[in-house]
Amino acid sequence: MSYLNTLIFGIYPYIALAVLFIGSWVRYDHGQFTWKAGSSQMLRKKNMALASGLFHAGILVIFFGHFVGLLTPHWVYEPFITPGQKQVMAIVVGGVAGVACLIGALMLLVRRLTDPRVRASSSFADNMIILLLTLQVALGLLTIFPTLGHLDGGTMLKFSAWAQGILTFQGGSAAHIADVHWLYKLHIFLGLTIFVVFPFTRLVHMFSAPLEYLTRRYQVVRKRA
């Protein structure tokens, strides 16, 4: 089990990050025409704004919450907030954002799988990534239950030590989370897997800021007579 823990949480993260950045770079270099969000809103607008709004608002809060929470060293926030208080804040904010994101993701998933026009224009990667994201958000919400059993922040410090250890190439980082609940481990594994498939899906549009929209001319679109 120690070997498996090291393989998944000590070696796999580097494989996932390498595929994420190298794969995205190669796709941008050789397939810029495919570098797009691929919105299907024009095919069916019903509930699209609500579903997309909930999903994107929720996932942005979750992403930056994980980014700041995991990668900020303990000594930076120690004078202002305890690990336990930080964990409670993560439960509340992450829980609200997670529920919003999950509702939006489920609406988008049902829309993509049941609407004939949207389904016909969807690729395997389109269906796969929305399914993976929905499962990942659901898993994240499920981790709240074991977290409620230890509100001292100790487990959160383990995850921070693991993430910071991986990014600073510290050996033995996987040992930090060797004894955490299996739900956390499944959540991390699926998150790393999303990194692996990232360059081959529409998620690459996250790397692009649509700044040209601020300066380009208006496009006139007319309905057919």
PDB file of C-alpha atoms in Angstrom:
ATOM      1  CA  MET A   1       0.000   0.000   0.000  1.00  0.00           C
ATOM      2  CA  SER A   2       2.934   2.321   0.698  1.00  0.00           C
ATOM      3  CA  TYR A   3       4.221   1.767  -2.855  1.00  0.00           C
ATOM      4  CA  LEU A   4       0.763   2.429  -4.321  1.00  0.00           C
ATOM      5  CA  ASN A   5       0.402   5.604  -2.255  1.00  0.00           C
ATOM      6  CA  THR A   6       3.794   6.818  -3.503  1.00  0.00           C
ATOM      7  CA  LEU A   7       2.922   5.942  -7.095  1.00  0.00           C
ATOM      8  CA  ILE A   8      -0.434   7.752  -7.097  1.00  0.00           C
ATOM      9  CA  PHE A   9       0.367  10.744  -4.896  1.00  0.00           C
ATOM     10  CA  GLY A  10       4.120  11.048  -5.316  1.00  0.00           C
ATOM     11  CA  ILE A  11       4.762  10.207  -8.980  1.00  0.00           C
ATOM     12  CA  TYR A  12       1.416  10.565 -10.761  1.00  0.00           C
ATOM     13  CA  PRO A  13       1.167  14.313  -9.928  1.00  0.00           C
ATOM     14  CA  TYR A  14       4.320  14.996 -11.965  1.00  0.00           C
ATOM     15  CA  ILE A  15       3.023  12.926 -14.874  1.00  0.00           C
ATOM     16  CA  ALA A  16      -0.293  14.808 -14.746  1.00  0.00           C
ATOM     17  CA  LEU A  17       1.365  18.239 -14.603  1.00  0.00           C
ATOM     18  CA  ALA A  18       3.761  17.338 -17.432  1.00  0.00           C
ATOM     19  CA  VAL A  19       0.902  16.205 -19.673  1.00  0.00           C
ATOM     20  CA  LEU A  20      -1.107  19.312 -18.721  1.00  0.00           C
ATOM     21  CA  PHE A  21       1.532  21.852 -19.693  1.00  0.00           C
ATOM     22  CA  ILE A  22       3.325  20.051 -22.541  1.00  0.00           C
ATOM     23  CA  GLY A  23       0.066  18.825 -24.067  1.00  0.00           C
ATOM     24  CA  SER A  24      -1.512  22.284 -23.895  1.00  0.00           C
ATOM     25  CA  TRP A  25       1.594  23.876 -25.399  1.00  0.00           C
ATOM     26  CA  VAL A  26       1.673  21.386 -28.299  1.00  0.00           C
ATOM     27  CA  ARG A  27      -2.049  21.826 -28.965  1.00  0.00           C
ATOM     28  CA  TYR A  28      -1.750  25.610 -28.980  1.00  0.00           C
ATOM     29  CA  ASP A  29       1.257  25.404 -31.282  1.00  0.00           C
ATOM     30  CA  HIS A  30      -0.247  22.939 -33.770  1.00  0.00           C
ATOM     31  CA  GLY A  31      -4.017  23.235 -33.398  1.00  0.00           C
ATOM     32  CA  GLN A  32      -5.007  26.806 -32.577  1.00  0.00           C
ATOM     33  CA  PHE A  33      -8.228  26.398 -34.557  1.00  0.00           C
ATOM     34  CA  THR A  34      -9.379  23.847 -31.973  1.00  0.00           C
ATOM     35  CA  TRP A  35      -8.429  26.132 -29.053  1.00  0.00           C
ATOM     36  CA  LYS A  36     -11.918  27.310 -28.118  1.00  0.00           C
ATOM     37  CA  ALA A  37     -14.690  26.916 -25.587  1.00  0.00           C
ATOM     38  CA  GLY A  38     -16.973  25.339 -28.183  1.00  0.00           C
ATOM     39  CA  SER A  39     -20.146  26.871 -26.772  1.00  0.00           C
ATOM     40  CA  SER A  40     -23.413  25.218 -27.811  1.00  0.00           C
ATOM     41  CA  GLN A  41     -25.622  28.053 -26.571  1.00  0.00           C
ATOM     42  CA  MET A  42     -26.754  28.904 -30.093  1.00  0.00           C
ATOM     43  CA  LEU A  43     -28.186  25.392 -30.447  1.00  0.00           C
ATOM     44  CA  ARG A  44     -30.443  25.646 -27.393  1.00  0.00           C
ATOM     45  CA  LYS A  45     -30.652  28.675 -25.111  1.00  0.00           C
ATOM     46  CA  LYS A  46     -33.210  27.367 -22.603  1.00  0.00           C
ATOM     47  CA  ASN A  47     -31.711  27.410 -19.067  1.00  0.00           C
ATOM     48  CA  MET A  48     -28.236  27.768 -20.592  1.00  0.00           C
ATOM     49  CA  ALA A  49     -27.490  31.091 -18.904  1.00  0.00           C
ATOM     50  CA  LEU A  50     -28.544  29.752 -15.492  1.00  0.00           C
ATOM     51  CA  ALA A  51     -26.667  26.462 -15.842  1.00  0.00           C
ATOM     52  CA  SER A  52     -23.501  28.058 -17.200  1.00  0.00           C
ATOM     53  CA  GLY A  53     -23.610  30.862 -14.647  1.00  0.00           C
ATOM     54  CA  LEU A  54     -23.954  28.518 -11.688  1.00  0.00           C
ATOM     55  CA  PHE A  55     -21.281  26.179 -13.003  1.00  0.00           C
ATOM     56  CA  HIS A  56     -18.682  28.824 -13.822  1.00  0.00           C
ATOM     57  CA  ALA A  57     -19.239  30.928 -10.703  1.00  0.00           C
ATOM     58  CA  GLY A  58     -19.013  27.857  -8.506  1.00  0.00           C
ATOM     59  CA  ILE A  59     -15.988  26.343 -10.184  1.00  0.00           C
ATOM     60  CA  LEU A  60     -14.035  29.618 -10.118  1.00  0.00           C
ATOM     61  CA  VAL A  61     -14.574  29.945  -6.359  1.00  0.00           C
ATOM     62  CA  ILE A  62     -13.584  26.295  -5.901  1.00  0.00           C
ATOM     63  CA  PHE A  63     -10.483  26.621  -8.085  1.00  0.00           C
ATOM     64  CA  PHE A  64      -9.094  29.725  -6.415  1.00  0.00           C
ATOM     65  CA  GLY A  65     -10.087  28.404  -3.008  1.00  0.00           C
ATOM     66  CA  HIS A  66      -8.060  25.250  -3.591  1.00  0.00           C
ATOM     67  CA  PHE A  67      -5.188  27.210  -5.143  1.00  0.00           C
ATOM     68  CA  VAL A  68      -4.863  29.663  -2.261  1.00  0.00           C
ATOM     69  CA  GLY A  69      -5.761  27.185   0.456  1.00  0.00           C
ATOM     70  CA  LEU A  70      -3.297  24.505  -0.601  1.00  0.00           C
ATOM     71  CA  LEU A  71      -0.379  26.605  -1.783  1.00  0.00           C
ATOM     72  CA  THR A  72      -0.304  29.375   0.840  1.00  0.00           C
ATOM     73  CA  PRO A  73       2.273  28.488   3.512  1.00  0.00           C
ATOM     74  CA  HIS A  74       0.905  28.110   7.029  1.00  0.00           C
ATOM     75  CA  TRP A  75       3.054  30.927   8.433  1.00  0.00           C
ATOM     76  CA  VAL A  76       1.434  33.477   6.074  1.00  0.00           C
ATOM     77  CA  TYR A  77      -2.066  33.220   7.540  1.00  0.00           C
ATOM     78  CA  GLU A  78      -1.131  31.954  11.028  1.00  0.00           C
ATOM     79  CA  PRO A  79      -1.191  35.442  12.645  1.00  0.00           C
ATOM     80  CA  PHE A  80      -4.738  36.069  11.351  1.00  0.00           C
ATOM     81  CA  ILE A  81      -6.580  32.761  11.339  1.00  0.00           C
ATOM     82  CA  THR A  82      -6.102  29.320  12.875  1.00  0.00           C
ATOM     83  CA  PRO A  83      -6.066  26.114  10.776  1.00  0.00           C
ATOM     84  CA  GLY A  84      -9.396  25.145  12.332  1.00  0.00           C
ATOM     85  CA  GLN A  85     -11.022  28.449  11.406  1.00  0.00           C
ATOM     86  CA  LYS A  86      -9.611  28.165   7.909  1.00  0.00           C
ATOM     87  CA  GLN A  87     -11.066  24.690   7.585  1.00  0.00           C
ATOM     88  CA  VAL A  88     -14.529  25.824   8.725  1.00  0.00           C
ATOM     89  CA  MET A  89     -14.379  28.703   6.247  1.00  0.00           C
ATOM     90  CA  ALA A  90     -13.412  26.253   3.501  1.00  0.00           C
ATOM     91  CA  ILE A  91     -16.372  24.036   4.383  1.00  0.00           C
ATOM     92  CA  VAL A  92     -18.867  26.916   4.284  1.00  0.00           C
ATOM     93  CA  VAL A  93     -17.560  28.758   1.220  1.00  0.00           C
ATOM     94  CA  GLY A  94     -16.595  25.591  -0.634  1.00  0.00           C
ATOM     95  CA  GLY A  95     -19.896  23.951   0.246  1.00  0.00           C
ATOM     96  CA  VAL A  96     -21.985  26.815  -1.135  1.00  0.00           C
ATOM     97  CA  ALA A  97     -19.829  27.112  -4.261  1.00  0.00           C
ATOM     98  CA  GLY A  98     -19.820  23.333  -4.677  1.00  0.00           C
ATOM     99  CA  VAL A  99     -23.604  23.046  -4.531  1.00  0.00           C
ATOM    100  CA  ALA A 100     -23.985  25.854  -7.086  1.00  0.00           C
ATOM    101  CA  CYS A 101     -21.374  24.262  -9.340  1.00  0.00           C
ATOM    102  CA  LEU A 102     -22.926  20.802  -9.035  1.00  0.00           C
ATOM    103  CA  ILE A 103     -26.408  22.078  -9.933  1.00  0.00           C
ATOM    104  CA  GLY A 104     -25.014  23.892 -12.960  1.00  0.00           C
ATOM    105  CA  ALA A 105     -22.898  20.896 -13.995  1.00  0.00           C
ATOM    106  CA  LEU A 106     -25.853  18.517 -13.763  1.00  0.00           C
ATOM    107  CA  MET A 107     -27.999  20.867 -15.842  1.00  0.00           C
ATOM    108  CA  LEU A 108     -25.260  21.096 -18.473  1.00  0.00           C
ATOM    109  CA  LEU A 109     -24.720  17.327 -18.435  1.00  0.00           C
ATOM    110  CA  VAL A 110     -28.419  16.530 -18.852  1.00  0.00           C
ATOM    111  CA  ARG A 111     -28.674  19.137 -21.594  1.00  0.00           C
ATOM    112  CA  ARG A 112     -25.697  17.700 -23.467  1.00  0.00           C
ATOM    113  CA  LEU A 113     -26.906  14.109 -23.224  1.00  0.00           C
ATOM    114  CA  THR A 114     -30.621  14.587 -23.867  1.00  0.00           C
ATOM    115  CA  ASP A 115     -30.980  17.457 -26.315  1.00  0.00           C
ATOM    116  CA  PRO A 116     -30.736  15.996 -29.860  1.00  0.00           C
ATOM    117  CA  ARG A 117     -29.057  19.037 -31.433  1.00  0.00           C
ATOM    118  CA  VAL A 118     -26.526  19.506 -28.641  1.00  0.00           C
ATOM    119  CA  ARG A 119     -25.797  15.779 -28.470  1.00  0.00           C
ATOM    120  CA  ALA A 120     -25.216  15.607 -32.215  1.00  0.00           C
ATOM    121  CA  SER A 121     -22.638  18.395 -32.044  1.00  0.00           C
ATOM    122  CA  SER A 122     -20.867  16.997 -28.967  1.00  0.00           C
ATOM    123  CA  SER A 123     -17.673  14.991 -29.165  1.00  0.00           C
ATOM    124  CA  PHE A 124     -16.618  12.182 -26.856  1.00  0.00           C
ATOM    125  CA  ALA A 125     -14.273  14.616 -25.099  1.00  0.00           C
ATOM    126  CA  ASP A 126     -17.138  17.081 -24.529  1.00  0.00           C
ATOM    127  CA  ASN A 127     -19.266  14.447 -22.815  1.00  0.00           C
ATOM    128  CA  MET A 128     -16.360  12.966 -20.893  1.00  0.00           C
ATOM    129  CA  ILE A 129     -15.093  16.213 -19.392  1.00  0.00           C
ATOM    130  CA  ILE A 130     -18.467  17.464 -18.152  1.00  0.00           C
ATOM    131  CA  LEU A 131     -19.063  14.038 -16.603  1.00  0.00           C
ATOM    132  CA  LEU A 132     -15.642  14.038 -14.917  1.00  0.00           C
ATOM    133  CA  LEU A 133     -16.154  17.572 -13.603  1.00  0.00           C
ATOM    134  CA  THR A 134     -19.583  16.663 -12.243  1.00  0.00           C
ATOM    135  CA  LEU A 135     -18.150  13.625 -10.452  1.00  0.00           C
ATOM    136  CA  GLN A 136     -15.253  15.665  -9.105  1.00  0.00           C
ATOM    137  CA  VAL A 137     -17.509  18.353  -7.649  1.00  0.00           C
ATOM    138  CA  ALA A 138     -19.765  15.691  -6.123  1.00  0.00           C
ATOM    139  CA  LEU A 139     -16.742  13.999  -4.547  1.00  0.00           C
ATOM    140  CA  GLY A 140     -15.574  17.329  -3.185  1.00  0.00           C
ATOM    141  CA  LEU A 141     -18.924  17.845  -1.496  1.00  0.00           C
ATOM    142  CA  LEU A 142     -18.840  14.325  -0.061  1.00  0.00           C
ATOM    143  CA  THR A 143     -15.476  15.042   1.585  1.00  0.00           C
ATOM    144  CA  ILE A 144     -17.283  17.561   3.806  1.00  0.00           C
ATOM    145  CA  PHE A 145     -18.703  14.685   5.878  1.00  0.00           C
ATOM    146  CA  PRO A 146     -15.367  13.213   7.048  1.00  0.00           C
ATOM    147  CA  THR A 147     -14.059  16.764   7.454  1.00  0.00           C
ATOM    148  CA  LEU A 148     -16.791  17.530   9.992  1.00  0.00           C
ATOM    149  CA  GLY A 149     -15.276  14.854  12.197  1.00  0.00           C
ATOM    150  CA  HIS A 150     -12.008  16.774  12.646  1.00  0.00           C
ATOM    151  CA  LEU A 151     -12.374  20.539  12.612  1.00  0.00           C
ATOM    152  CA  ASP A 152      -8.957  21.276  14.112  1.00  0.00           C
ATOM    153  CA  GLY A 153      -7.456  21.846  10.652  1.00  0.00           C
ATOM    154  CA  GLY A 154      -4.901  19.058  10.969  1.00  0.00           C
ATOM    155  CA  THR A 155      -6.002  17.265   7.814  1.00  0.00           C
ATOM    156  CA  MET A 156      -5.966  20.509   5.827  1.00  0.00           C
ATOM    157  CA  LEU A 157      -2.357  21.069   6.897  1.00  0.00           C
ATOM    158  CA  LYS A 158      -1.516  17.594   5.559  1.00  0.00           C
ATOM    159  CA  PHE A 159      -2.964  18.459   2.164  1.00  0.00           C
ATOM    160  CA  SER A 160      -1.089  21.769   2.105  1.00  0.00           C
ATOM    161  CA  ALA A 161       2.174  20.024   2.996  1.00  0.00           C
ATOM    162  CA  TRP A 162       1.569  17.480   0.218  1.00  0.00           C
ATOM    163  CA  ALA A 163       0.720  20.058  -2.470  1.00  0.00           C
ATOM    164  CA  GLN A 164       3.568  22.389  -1.546  1.00  0.00           C
ATOM    165  CA  GLY A 165       5.951  19.440  -1.338  1.00  0.00           C
ATOM    166  CA  ILE A 166       4.997  18.286  -4.834  1.00  0.00           C
ATOM    167  CA  LEU A 167       5.499  21.747  -6.360  1.00  0.00           C
ATOM    168  CA  THR A 168       8.855  22.229  -4.623  1.00  0.00           C
ATOM    169  CA  PHE A 169      10.053  18.726  -5.590  1.00  0.00           C
ATOM    170  CA  GLN A 170      10.376  17.453  -2.037  1.00  0.00           C
ATOM    171  CA  GLY A 171      10.826  13.711  -1.752  1.00  0.00           C
ATOM    172  CA  GLY A 172       8.347  11.766   0.321  1.00  0.00           C
ATOM    173  CA  SER A 173       5.478  14.227  -0.145  1.00  0.00           C
ATOM    174  CA  ALA A 174       3.007  11.370  -0.610  1.00  0.00           C
ATOM    175  CA  ALA A 175       3.580  10.311   2.996  1.00  0.00           C
ATOM    176  CA  HIS A 176       1.746  13.435   4.214  1.00  0.00           C
ATOM    177  CA  ILE A 177      -1.598  12.055   3.032  1.00  0.00           C
ATOM    178  CA  ALA A 178      -0.972   8.330   3.449  1.00  0.00           C
ATOM    179  CA  ASP A 179      -3.521   7.958   6.253  1.00  0.00           C
ATOM    180  CA  VAL A 180      -6.284  10.346   5.141  1.00  0.00           C
ATOM    181  CA  HIS A 181      -9.837   9.173   4.336  1.00  0.00           C
ATOM    182  CA  TRP A 182     -10.240   7.363   1.014  1.00  0.00           C
ATOM    183  CA  LEU A 183     -12.730   9.980  -0.207  1.00  0.00           C
ATOM    184  CA  TYR A 184      -9.986  12.602  -0.119  1.00  0.00           C
ATOM    185  CA  LYS A 185      -7.648  10.316  -2.023  1.00  0.00           C
ATOM    186  CA  LEU A 186     -10.251   9.572  -4.684  1.00  0.00           C
ATOM    187  CA  HIS A 187     -10.940  13.310  -5.001  1.00  0.00           C
ATOM    188  CA  ILE A 188      -7.232  14.045  -5.494  1.00  0.00           C
ATOM    189  CA  PHE A 189      -6.761  11.177  -7.961  1.00  0.00           C
ATOM    190  CA  LEU A 190      -9.683  12.315 -10.106  1.00  0.00           C
ATOM    191  CA  GLY A 191      -8.402  15.900  -9.982  1.00  0.00           C
ATOM    192  CA  LEU A 192      -5.001  14.770 -11.266  1.00  0.00           C
ATOM    193  CA  THR A 193      -6.714  12.739 -13.988  1.00  0.00           C
ATOM    194  CA  ILE A 194      -8.590  15.861 -15.101  1.00  0.00           C
ATOM    195  CA  PHE A 195      -5.169  17.502 -15.489  1.00  0.00           C
ATOM    196  CA  VAL A 196      -4.160  14.612 -17.774  1.00  0.00           C
ATOM    197  CA  VAL A 197      -7.178  14.943 -20.093  1.00  0.00           C
ATOM    198  CA  PHE A 198      -7.177  18.763 -19.914  1.00  0.00           C
ATOM    199  CA  PRO A 199      -5.133  19.431 -23.107  1.00  0.00           C
ATOM    200  CA  PHE A 200      -7.410  17.189 -25.179  1.00  0.00           C
ATOM    201  CA  THR A 201     -10.687  18.894 -24.228  1.00  0.00           C
ATOM    202  CA  ARG A 202     -12.366  22.286 -24.432  1.00  0.00           C
ATOM    203  CA  LEU A 203     -10.936  23.139 -21.003  1.00  0.00           C
ATOM    204  CA  VAL A 204      -7.896  24.660 -22.715  1.00  0.00           C
ATOM    205  CA  HIS A 205      -9.910  27.859 -23.138  1.00  0.00           C
ATOM    206  CA  MET A 206      -9.171  28.500 -19.440  1.00  0.00           C
ATOM    207  CA  PHE A 207      -5.665  29.561 -20.480  1.00  0.00           C
ATOM    208  CA  SER A 208      -7.011  32.288 -22.772  1.00  0.00           C
ATOM    209  CA  ALA A 209      -8.324  35.668 -21.659  1.00  0.00           C
ATOM    210  CA  PRO A 210     -10.749  37.128 -24.266  1.00  0.00           C
ATOM    211  CA  LEU A 211      -9.197  40.600 -24.143  1.00  0.00           C
ATOM    212  CA  GLU A 212      -9.745  41.126 -27.879  1.00  0.00           C
ATOM    213  CA  TYR A 213     -13.490  41.310 -27.205  1.00  0.00           C
ATOM    214  CA  LEU A 214     -12.941  44.700 -25.546  1.00  0.00           C
ATOM    215  CA  THR A 215     -11.531  46.322 -28.691  1.00  0.00           C
ATOM    216  CA  ARG A 216     -13.037  44.455 -31.647  1.00  0.00           C
ATOM    217  CA  ARG A 217     -15.836  45.922 -33.725  1.00  0.00           C
ATOM    218  CA  TYR A 218     -19.450  44.924 -33.116  1.00  0.00           C
ATOM    219  CA  GLN A 219     -20.707  42.055 -35.231  1.00  0.00           C
ATOM    220  CA  VAL A 220     -24.111  42.529 -36.838  1.00  0.00           C
ATOM    221  CA  VAL A 221     -26.206  39.359 -36.765  1.00  0.00           C
ATOM    222  CA  ARG A 222     -29.573  39.293 -38.556  1.00  0.00           C
ATOM    223  CA  LYS A 223     -32.267  36.678 -38.442  1.00  0.00           C
ATOM    224  CA  ARG A 224     -33.452  35.045 -41.622  1.00  0.00           C
ATOM    225  CA  ALA A 225     -36.578  36.581 -43.124  1.00  0.00           C
TER     226      ALA A 225
END
